[in-house]
Every structure is written in structure tokens, then in C-alpha cells.
Amino acid sequence: MATSGVGGDKYRSYLTEEELKTTQWNAGPPNYDVVNRLFEEGRTKVWPVGSLEEKVQNLVKTWEMELVHKANPDDYKTLDANKFVLGINGKKYFTLEEVGKVGGSYNVFLQTSLPPALRSYDPDQESYESSQSAFKTVFPRGFAVEILQVYSGPPVIAYKFRHWGYMEGPFQGHAPTGELVEFFGTAIFELDENSKVVKVDFFFDRGELLADLIKGERTGEASSNAPSGSGSRCPFMA
């Protein structure tokens, strides 16, 4: 599993100066300085160096970095690109290729069976670029994640997590509130004999996140992709 201080970032591996140059990135090499500050200022747990919790937290952060930012599956170090599948709330599983076709991690995590008219965020109408832009805009200091509890260690890692940020930018035509936005969930990572992630299951309520993002007043600048009436109703998990 990824360990702290390995790779040029405090919490993520495989970000050395050489790896930043040689890796194929979706939109240039990532920089986590800002979100690391948010994480350190807002986390509720400080895990001992070398503890299982710290190792799991760093694995999750490194895995997320690779999934979001790396363009070439051959550059992945935390997962087996040929076997990997990602499931959300016990529904459809996505292969790595399908994650790319859907438009990346935000669009996978925010999948819904709600009718388009009821969607405050419609992943079917968003690309990788537009989804990344939307959440970078609403969370200019980043969207941090911490591990709250680890229930089991590898090869099957089960844990509880917290994601948070401050709504300091507009979202789908709603004005920023400046408020803390957070949600909680659980996940299960399955590792193979080479300690590579081959299966991930996330369980959380998407509405817990999205409801806070549509609390601000309407600005009349909703995304051109947003269906008429979207954002006017609370987006329940579906």
C-alpha cells in the first residue's frame, strides 16, 4: 500500500519529479498543495505514521489521484487496469475503460436513476472536462478526504470516510454559500496477490453532497447542459 512521504507528496505516492515528467496526464500533472492544507486544517483524525489507518488513507488518496489524473492505464501503480471494477451503492460496476467513457470519477460517483428533470447534476450531460471544472469552481480550495475508521486490513480493506470542502464558488446556477459541505460513506477495496486494487465498492448518499450545493440563491447562470428545472428539487440518492 502507498505510504506517506513516498513520491514527492505527503499523502500520495508516485508523484516524484521524474514521474511528473514521464507520466501521461489528462490535464497536466496535479498539484495537491492547496487541498493538503485544507485536509490538515479540517481533518478530525491524525493517524500515527505507519499505522494501518495511515496506510489505508494514503492508498485511497493515491488511488484517487491515479484514477482522476492519469491518462495511460500503463502508468497506474495502485490498481490492475485489466481487472479493475468500480461499483457505486451496489449497482452497476464500471471497468476502467467505462469510467473514461462516462467522463471520469465525478460522473461515475454521481450516477443516478432519477429522471433528467429532477437532476441537480446530470452526469449523462457532463464530460471529464466539464465535471472537473464544475467541482474545481465550487471548491477552489479542493475537496478533501480523510479516513475515519478502518474495519479490516488488506487484502479486503473496509473503511469509513469523510469528504469535505467549502462552497466558495457557484454550482449549476446556484450562488456560493461559503459554508462547509461534507458527506460520509463507506468503501471496500479488494487487493490481489500483488497488492493491486482490483475491485472497489462505495456506499454513500449523493444527495447528502448535492443538496448542500443547491442551497444558494439561483443566479440565472445555470449550466447550458442542465435540464430545465434541475436544481429546484433535492437530489435524493437513486
PDB file of C-alpha atoms in Angstrom:
ATOM      1  CA  MET A   1       0.000   0.000   0.000  1.00  0.00           C
ATOM      2  CA  ALA A   2       1.053   3.606  -0.588  1.00  0.00           C
ATOM      3  CA  THR A   3       2.899   5.124   2.354  1.00  0.00           C
ATOM      4  CA  SER A   4       3.316   8.723   3.481  1.00  0.00           C
ATOM      5  CA  GLY A   5       6.239  10.727   2.210  1.00  0.00           C
ATOM      6  CA  VAL A   6       6.853   8.357  -0.721  1.00  0.00           C
ATOM      7  CA  GLY A   7       6.692  10.067  -4.076  1.00  0.00           C
ATOM      8  CA  GLY A   8       7.021  13.827  -3.578  1.00  0.00           C
ATOM      9  CA  ASP A   9       3.670  14.391  -1.866  1.00  0.00           C
ATOM     10  CA  LYS A  10       2.941  13.961   1.858  1.00  0.00           C
ATOM     11  CA  TYR A  11      -0.015  11.705   1.300  1.00  0.00           C
ATOM     12  CA  ARG A  12       0.314  10.291  -2.233  1.00  0.00           C
ATOM     13  CA  SER A  13       2.900   8.077  -3.872  1.00  0.00           C
ATOM     14  CA  TYR A  14       4.196   8.175  -7.445  1.00  0.00           C
ATOM     15  CA  LEU A  15       4.491  11.954  -7.727  1.00  0.00           C
ATOM     16  CA  THR A  16       8.255  12.306  -7.853  1.00  0.00           C
ATOM     17  CA  GLU A  17       9.757  14.953 -10.119  1.00  0.00           C
ATOM     18  CA  GLU A  18      10.682  12.252 -12.631  1.00  0.00           C
ATOM     19  CA  GLU A  19       7.220  10.654 -12.534  1.00  0.00           C
ATOM     20  CA  LEU A  20       5.555  14.026 -13.022  1.00  0.00           C
ATOM     21  CA  LYS A  21       7.551  14.413 -16.250  1.00  0.00           C
ATOM     22  CA  THR A  22       7.192  10.895 -17.658  1.00  0.00           C
ATOM     23  CA  THR A  23       3.559  10.121 -16.754  1.00  0.00           C
ATOM     24  CA  GLN A  24       0.793  10.869 -19.256  1.00  0.00           C
ATOM     25  CA  TRP A  25      -1.713  13.201 -17.546  1.00  0.00           C
ATOM     26  CA  ASN A  26      -5.281  14.046 -18.535  1.00  0.00           C
ATOM     27  CA  ALA A  27      -4.786  17.773 -17.976  1.00  0.00           C
ATOM     28  CA  GLY A  28      -1.210  18.214 -16.839  1.00  0.00           C
ATOM     29  CA  PRO A  29       0.424  16.970 -13.626  1.00  0.00           C
ATOM     30  CA  PRO A  30      -1.660  17.540 -10.473  1.00  0.00           C
ATOM     31  CA  ASN A  31      -0.612  19.729  -7.548  1.00  0.00           C
ATOM     32  CA  TYR A  32      -2.132  18.946  -4.155  1.00  0.00           C
ATOM     33  CA  ASP A  33      -0.611  21.763  -2.064  1.00  0.00           C
ATOM     34  CA  VAL A  34      -3.906  23.632  -1.612  1.00  0.00           C
ATOM     35  CA  VAL A  35      -6.082  20.615  -0.809  1.00  0.00           C
ATOM     36  CA  ASN A  36      -3.387  19.252   1.516  1.00  0.00           C
ATOM     37  CA  ARG A  37      -3.673  22.452   3.550  1.00  0.00           C
ATOM     38  CA  LEU A  38      -7.441  22.068   3.668  1.00  0.00           C
ATOM     39  CA  PHE A  39      -7.010  18.464   4.768  1.00  0.00           C
ATOM     40  CA  GLU A  40      -4.584  19.342   7.552  1.00  0.00           C
ATOM     41  CA  GLU A  41      -6.741  22.217   8.810  1.00  0.00           C
ATOM     42  CA  GLY A  42     -10.025  20.305   8.737  1.00  0.00           C
ATOM     43  CA  ARG A  43      -9.293  16.654   9.459  1.00  0.00           C
ATOM     44  CA  THR A  44     -10.690  15.106  12.605  1.00  0.00           C
ATOM     45  CA  LYS A  45      -8.156  12.256  12.807  1.00  0.00           C
ATOM     46  CA  VAL A  46      -4.357  12.328  12.792  1.00  0.00           C
ATOM     47  CA  TRP A  47      -3.211   8.756  12.309  1.00  0.00           C
ATOM     48  CA  PRO A  48       0.198   7.587  13.604  1.00  0.00           C
ATOM     49  CA  VAL A  49       2.864   7.152  10.938  1.00  0.00           C
ATOM     50  CA  GLY A  50       2.963   3.525   9.844  1.00  0.00           C
ATOM     51  CA  SER A  51      -0.445   2.668  11.270  1.00  0.00           C
ATOM     52  CA  LEU A  52      -2.969   0.696   9.226  1.00  0.00           C
ATOM     53  CA  GLU A  53      -5.226   3.754   9.113  1.00  0.00           C
ATOM     54  CA  GLU A  54      -2.478   5.964   7.721  1.00  0.00           C
ATOM     55  CA  LYS A  55      -1.561   3.375   5.083  1.00  0.00           C
ATOM     56  CA  VAL A  56      -5.181   2.987   4.003  1.00  0.00           C
ATOM     57  CA  GLN A  57      -5.660   6.760   3.847  1.00  0.00           C
ATOM     58  CA  ASN A  58      -2.598   7.178   1.661  1.00  0.00           C
ATOM     59  CA  LEU A  59      -3.637   4.288  -0.577  1.00  0.00           C
ATOM     60  CA  VAL A  60      -7.057   5.882  -1.091  1.00  0.00           C
ATOM     61  CA  LYS A  61      -5.558   9.289  -1.881  1.00  0.00           C
ATOM     62  CA  THR A  62      -3.004   7.783  -4.287  1.00  0.00           C
ATOM     63  CA  TRP A  63      -5.625   5.617  -5.991  1.00  0.00           C
ATOM     64  CA  GLU A  64      -7.909   8.638  -6.404  1.00  0.00           C
ATOM     65  CA  MET A  65      -5.042  10.656  -7.885  1.00  0.00           C
ATOM     66  CA  GLU A  66      -4.331   7.967 -10.465  1.00  0.00           C
ATOM     67  CA  LEU A  67      -7.981   7.418 -11.358  1.00  0.00           C
ATOM     68  CA  VAL A  68      -8.660  11.135 -11.871  1.00  0.00           C
ATOM     69  CA  HIS A  69      -5.442  12.377 -13.425  1.00  0.00           C
ATOM     70  CA  LYS A  70      -3.556   9.600 -15.226  1.00  0.00           C
ATOM     71  CA  ALA A  71      -4.358   9.210 -18.918  1.00  0.00           C
ATOM     72  CA  ASN A  72      -2.482   5.978 -19.679  1.00  0.00           C
ATOM     73  CA  PRO A  73      -3.534   2.768 -17.842  1.00  0.00           C
ATOM     74  CA  ASP A  74       0.072   1.564 -18.143  1.00  0.00           C
ATOM     75  CA  ASP A  75       1.045   4.308 -15.675  1.00  0.00           C
ATOM     76  CA  TYR A  76      -1.255   3.041 -12.907  1.00  0.00           C
ATOM     77  CA  LYS A  77       0.581   1.679  -9.896  1.00  0.00           C
ATOM     78  CA  THR A  78      -2.160   1.132  -7.297  1.00  0.00           C
ATOM     79  CA  LEU A  79      -4.557  -0.898  -9.421  1.00  0.00           C
ATOM     80  CA  ASP A  80      -4.612  -3.618 -12.054  1.00  0.00           C
ATOM     81  CA  ALA A  81      -6.061  -1.865 -15.091  1.00  0.00           C
ATOM     82  CA  ASN A  82      -7.138  -5.147 -16.708  1.00  0.00           C
ATOM     83  CA  LYS A  83      -9.109  -6.446 -13.721  1.00  0.00           C
ATOM     84  CA  PHE A  84     -10.301  -3.278 -12.030  1.00  0.00           C
ATOM     85  CA  VAL A  85     -14.017  -2.588 -11.479  1.00  0.00           C
ATOM     86  CA  LEU A  86     -15.714   0.219  -9.534  1.00  0.00           C
ATOM     87  CA  GLY A  87     -19.190  -0.068  -8.028  1.00  0.00           C
ATOM     88  CA  ILE A  88     -21.432   2.634  -6.543  1.00  0.00           C
ATOM     89  CA  ASN A  89     -24.128   1.766  -3.996  1.00  0.00           C
ATOM     90  CA  GLY A  90     -24.353  -1.860  -5.050  1.00  0.00           C
ATOM     91  CA  LYS A  91     -25.441  -1.070  -8.592  1.00  0.00           C
ATOM     92  CA  LYS A  92     -23.587  -1.288 -11.906  1.00  0.00           C
ATOM     93  CA  TYR A  93     -19.834  -1.958 -11.896  1.00  0.00           C
ATOM     94  CA  PHE A  94     -17.615   0.138 -14.171  1.00  0.00           C
ATOM     95  CA  THR A  95     -14.400  -1.053 -15.769  1.00  0.00           C
ATOM     96  CA  LEU A  96     -11.543   1.425 -16.135  1.00  0.00           C
ATOM     97  CA  GLU A  97     -12.492   1.889 -19.795  1.00  0.00           C
ATOM     98  CA  GLU A  98     -16.107   2.602 -18.834  1.00  0.00           C
ATOM     99  CA  VAL A  99     -15.028   5.136 -16.214  1.00  0.00           C
ATOM    100  CA  GLY A 100     -13.292   7.013 -19.021  1.00  0.00           C
ATOM    101  CA  LYS A 101     -16.315   6.817 -21.318  1.00  0.00           C
ATOM    102  CA  VAL A 102     -18.650   8.138 -18.605  1.00  0.00           C
ATOM    103  CA  GLY A 103     -16.352  11.114 -18.111  1.00  0.00           C
ATOM    104  CA  GLY A 104     -14.261  10.289 -15.076  1.00  0.00           C
ATOM    105  CA  SER A 105     -14.725   9.902 -11.359  1.00  0.00           C
ATOM    106  CA  TYR A 106     -17.283  12.650 -10.595  1.00  0.00           C
ATOM    107  CA  ASN A 107     -19.630  11.366 -13.276  1.00  0.00           C
ATOM    108  CA  VAL A 108     -19.296   7.802 -12.012  1.00  0.00           C
ATOM    109  CA  PHE A 109     -19.780   8.720  -8.348  1.00  0.00           C
ATOM    110  CA  LEU A 110     -22.836  10.856  -9.141  1.00  0.00           C
ATOM    111  CA  GLN A 111     -24.663   8.307 -11.278  1.00  0.00           C
ATOM    112  CA  THR A 112     -28.418   8.379 -10.732  1.00  0.00           C
ATOM    113  CA  SER A 113     -31.641   6.813 -11.982  1.00  0.00           C
ATOM    114  CA  LEU A 114     -33.624   9.999 -11.316  1.00  0.00           C
ATOM    115  CA  PRO A 115     -35.439  11.453 -14.344  1.00  0.00           C
ATOM    116  CA  PRO A 116     -33.365  14.183 -16.029  1.00  0.00           C
ATOM    117  CA  ALA A 117     -35.803  16.897 -14.909  1.00  0.00           C
ATOM    118  CA  LEU A 118     -35.079  16.068 -11.266  1.00  0.00           C
ATOM    119  CA  ARG A 119     -31.298  16.046 -11.505  1.00  0.00           C
ATOM    120  CA  SER A 120     -29.415  18.948  -9.947  1.00  0.00           C
ATOM    121  CA  TYR A 121     -26.297  17.460 -11.547  1.00  0.00           C
ATOM    122  CA  ASP A 122     -26.715  15.286 -14.620  1.00  0.00           C
ATOM    123  CA  PRO A 123     -23.666  13.057 -15.196  1.00  0.00           C
ATOM    124  CA  ASP A 124     -25.083  11.992 -18.569  1.00  0.00           C
ATOM    125  CA  GLN A 125     -24.641  15.557 -19.818  1.00  0.00           C
ATOM    126  CA  GLU A 126     -21.159  16.195 -18.411  1.00  0.00           C
ATOM    127  CA  SER A 127     -17.706  15.400 -19.793  1.00  0.00           C
ATOM    128  CA  TYR A 128     -14.464  14.844 -17.908  1.00  0.00           C
ATOM    129  CA  GLU A 129     -13.508  18.471 -18.566  1.00  0.00           C
ATOM    130  CA  SER A 130     -16.863  19.990 -17.558  1.00  0.00           C
ATOM    131  CA  SER A 131     -17.165  17.875 -14.403  1.00  0.00           C
ATOM    132  CA  GLN A 132     -13.654  18.752 -13.268  1.00  0.00           C
ATOM    133  CA  SER A 133     -14.319  22.431 -13.984  1.00  0.00           C
ATOM    134  CA  ALA A 134     -17.625  22.381 -12.079  1.00  0.00           C
ATOM    135  CA  PHE A 135     -16.150  20.975  -8.876  1.00  0.00           C
ATOM    136  CA  LYS A 136     -12.918  22.967  -9.041  1.00  0.00           C
ATOM    137  CA  THR A 137     -15.088  26.061  -9.313  1.00  0.00           C
ATOM    138  CA  VAL A 138     -17.362  25.222  -6.394  1.00  0.00           C
ATOM    139  CA  PHE A 139     -14.446  24.024  -4.221  1.00  0.00           C
ATOM    140  CA  PRO A 140     -11.488  26.294  -5.102  1.00  0.00           C
ATOM    141  CA  ARG A 141      -9.561  25.023  -2.058  1.00  0.00           C
ATOM    142  CA  GLY A 142     -10.232  21.443  -3.041  1.00  0.00           C
ATOM    143  CA  PHE A 143     -12.410  18.610  -1.783  1.00  0.00           C
ATOM    144  CA  ALA A 144     -10.512  16.794   0.953  1.00  0.00           C
ATOM    145  CA  VAL A 145     -10.971  13.210   2.139  1.00  0.00           C
ATOM    146  CA  GLU A 146      -9.997  11.516   5.389  1.00  0.00           C
ATOM    147  CA  ILE A 147     -10.356   8.004   6.746  1.00  0.00           C
ATOM    148  CA  LEU A 148     -12.420   7.920   9.927  1.00  0.00           C
ATOM    149  CA  GLN A 149     -12.211   4.215  10.708  1.00  0.00           C
ATOM    150  CA  VAL A 150     -10.702   1.080   9.180  1.00  0.00           C
ATOM    151  CA  TYR A 151     -12.753  -2.036   9.776  1.00  0.00           C
ATOM    152  CA  SER A 152     -10.434  -4.551   8.098  1.00  0.00           C
ATOM    153  CA  GLY A 153      -6.986  -4.582   6.554  1.00  0.00           C
ATOM    154  CA  PRO A 154      -5.755  -5.999   3.232  1.00  0.00           C
ATOM    155  CA  PRO A 155      -6.484  -7.913   1.130  1.00  0.00           C
ATOM    156  CA  VAL A 156     -10.071  -6.728   1.763  1.00  0.00           C
ATOM    157  CA  ILE A 157      -9.998  -3.197   3.178  1.00  0.00           C
ATOM    158  CA  ALA A 158     -13.242  -1.811   4.577  1.00  0.00           C
ATOM    159  CA  TYR A 159     -13.327   1.741   5.887  1.00  0.00           C
ATOM    160  CA  LYS A 160     -15.471   4.776   6.704  1.00  0.00           C
ATOM    161  CA  PHE A 161     -14.605   8.123   5.095  1.00  0.00           C
ATOM    162  CA  ARG A 162     -15.447  11.814   5.229  1.00  0.00           C
ATOM    163  CA  HIS A 163     -15.260  14.174   2.240  1.00  0.00           C
ATOM    164  CA  TRP A 164     -15.435  17.951   2.734  1.00  0.00           C
ATOM    165  CA  GLY A 165     -14.827  21.355   1.222  1.00  0.00           C
ATOM    166  CA  TYR A 166     -16.128  24.933   1.335  1.00  0.00           C
ATOM    167  CA  MET A 167     -18.637  26.101  -1.249  1.00  0.00           C
ATOM    168  CA  GLU A 168     -16.811  29.235  -2.342  1.00  0.00           C
ATOM    169  CA  GLY A 169     -17.864  29.138  -5.983  1.00  0.00           C
ATOM    170  CA  PRO A 170     -21.149  28.775  -7.892  1.00  0.00           C
ATOM    171  CA  PHE A 171     -22.665  25.424  -8.799  1.00  0.00           C
ATOM    172  CA  GLN A 172     -25.126  24.815 -11.647  1.00  0.00           C
ATOM    173  CA  GLY A 173     -26.549  28.313 -11.384  1.00  0.00           C
ATOM    174  CA  HIS A 174     -26.599  28.476  -7.583  1.00  0.00           C
ATOM    175  CA  ALA A 175     -24.621  31.153  -5.765  1.00  0.00           C
ATOM    176  CA  PRO A 176     -21.851  30.110  -3.354  1.00  0.00           C
ATOM    177  CA  THR A 177     -22.771  29.951   0.323  1.00  0.00           C
ATOM    178  CA  GLY A 178     -19.246  29.834   1.758  1.00  0.00           C
ATOM    179  CA  GLU A 179     -20.442  27.019   4.009  1.00  0.00           C
ATOM    180  CA  LEU A 180     -18.772  23.732   4.867  1.00  0.00           C
ATOM    181  CA  VAL A 181     -20.067  20.949   2.629  1.00  0.00           C
ATOM    182  CA  GLU A 182     -19.385  17.391   3.742  1.00  0.00           C
ATOM    183  CA  PHE A 183     -20.667  13.873   3.339  1.00  0.00           C
ATOM    184  CA  PHE A 184     -19.832  10.481   4.782  1.00  0.00           C
ATOM    185  CA  GLY A 185     -19.717   6.972   3.418  1.00  0.00           C
ATOM    186  CA  THR A 186     -18.065   3.579   3.478  1.00  0.00           C
ATOM    187  CA  ALA A 187     -15.950   1.715   0.954  1.00  0.00           C
ATOM    188  CA  ILE A 188     -14.440  -1.706   0.347  1.00  0.00           C
ATOM    189  CA  PHE A 189     -11.170  -2.128  -1.556  1.00  0.00           C
ATOM    190  CA  GLU A 190     -10.177  -5.626  -2.704  1.00  0.00           C
ATOM    191  CA  LEU A 191      -6.478  -6.211  -3.424  1.00  0.00           C
ATOM    192  CA  ASP A 192      -4.956  -9.081  -5.387  1.00  0.00           C
ATOM    193  CA  GLU A 193      -1.855 -11.120  -4.554  1.00  0.00           C
ATOM    194  CA  ASN A 194       0.300  -8.274  -5.905  1.00  0.00           C
ATOM    195  CA  SER A 195      -1.379  -5.733  -3.603  1.00  0.00           C
ATOM    196  CA  LYS A 196      -3.078  -4.088  -6.593  1.00  0.00           C
ATOM    197  CA  VAL A 197      -6.656  -2.867  -6.279  1.00  0.00           C
ATOM    198  CA  VAL A 198      -8.992  -4.970  -8.422  1.00  0.00           C
ATOM    199  CA  LYS A 199     -12.431  -4.091  -7.036  1.00  0.00           C
ATOM    200  CA  VAL A 200     -13.870  -1.068  -5.227  1.00  0.00           C
ATOM    201  CA  ASP A 201     -17.330  -0.581  -3.749  1.00  0.00           C
ATOM    202  CA  PHE A 202     -18.507   2.810  -2.472  1.00  0.00           C
ATOM    203  CA  PHE A 203     -21.648   3.360  -0.422  1.00  0.00           C
ATOM    204  CA  PHE A 204     -22.919   6.897   0.204  1.00  0.00           C
ATOM    205  CA  ASP A 205     -25.872   9.228  -0.381  1.00  0.00           C
ATOM    206  CA  ARG A 206     -25.184  11.514  -3.351  1.00  0.00           C
ATOM    207  CA  GLY A 207     -27.974  13.779  -2.135  1.00  0.00           C
ATOM    208  CA  GLU A 208     -26.018  14.494   1.049  1.00  0.00           C
ATOM    209  CA  LEU A 209     -23.479  16.280  -1.134  1.00  0.00           C
ATOM    210  CA  LEU A 210     -25.653  17.797  -3.842  1.00  0.00           C
ATOM    211  CA  ALA A 211     -28.373  19.173  -1.556  1.00  0.00           C
ATOM    212  CA  ASP A 212     -25.795  21.466   0.080  1.00  0.00           C
ATOM    213  CA  LEU A 213     -24.608  22.679  -3.330  1.00  0.00           C
ATOM    214  CA  ILE A 214     -28.048  23.935  -4.407  1.00  0.00           C
ATOM    215  CA  LYS A 215     -28.828  25.851  -1.181  1.00  0.00           C
ATOM    216  CA  GLY A 216     -27.589  29.142  -2.607  1.00  0.00           C
ATOM    217  CA  GLU A 217     -29.844  31.535  -4.482  1.00  0.00           C
ATOM    218  CA  ARG A 218     -30.362  30.987  -8.182  1.00  0.00           C
ATOM    219  CA  THR A 219     -28.140  33.271 -10.241  1.00  0.00           C
ATOM    220  CA  GLY A 220     -29.596  32.606 -13.663  1.00  0.00           C
ATOM    221  CA  GLU A 221     -26.251  31.213 -14.825  1.00  0.00           C
ATOM    222  CA  ALA A 222     -27.086  27.509 -14.769  1.00  0.00           C
ATOM    223  CA  SER A 223     -25.065  25.195 -16.940  1.00  0.00           C
ATOM    224  CA  SER A 224     -26.311  25.042 -20.519  1.00  0.00           C
ATOM    225  CA  ASN A 225     -26.329  21.257 -20.103  1.00  0.00           C
ATOM    226  CA  ALA A 226     -28.599  21.334 -17.067  1.00  0.00           C
ATOM    227  CA  PRO A 227     -32.165  20.208 -17.776  1.00  0.00           C
ATOM    228  CA  SER A 228     -34.991  22.694 -17.245  1.00  0.00           C
ATOM    229  CA  GLY A 229     -35.971  22.742 -13.590  1.00  0.00           C
ATOM    230  CA  SER A 230     -32.838  20.915 -12.416  1.00  0.00           C
ATOM    231  CA  GLY A 231     -31.574  22.130  -9.070  1.00  0.00           C
ATOM    232  CA  SER A 232     -35.059  23.083  -7.926  1.00  0.00           C
ATOM    233  CA  ARG A 233     -35.577  19.813  -6.098  1.00  0.00           C
ATOM    234  CA  CYS A 234     -33.478  17.930  -3.560  1.00  0.00           C
ATOM    235  CA  PRO A 235     -31.457  15.228  -5.345  1.00  0.00           C
ATOM    236  CA  PHE A 236     -32.202  12.077  -3.375  1.00  0.00           C
ATOM    237  CA  MET A 237     -29.935   9.080  -3.837  1.00  0.00           C
ATOM    238  CA  ALA A 238     -31.239   6.882  -6.624  1.00  0.00           C
TER     239      ALA A 238
END
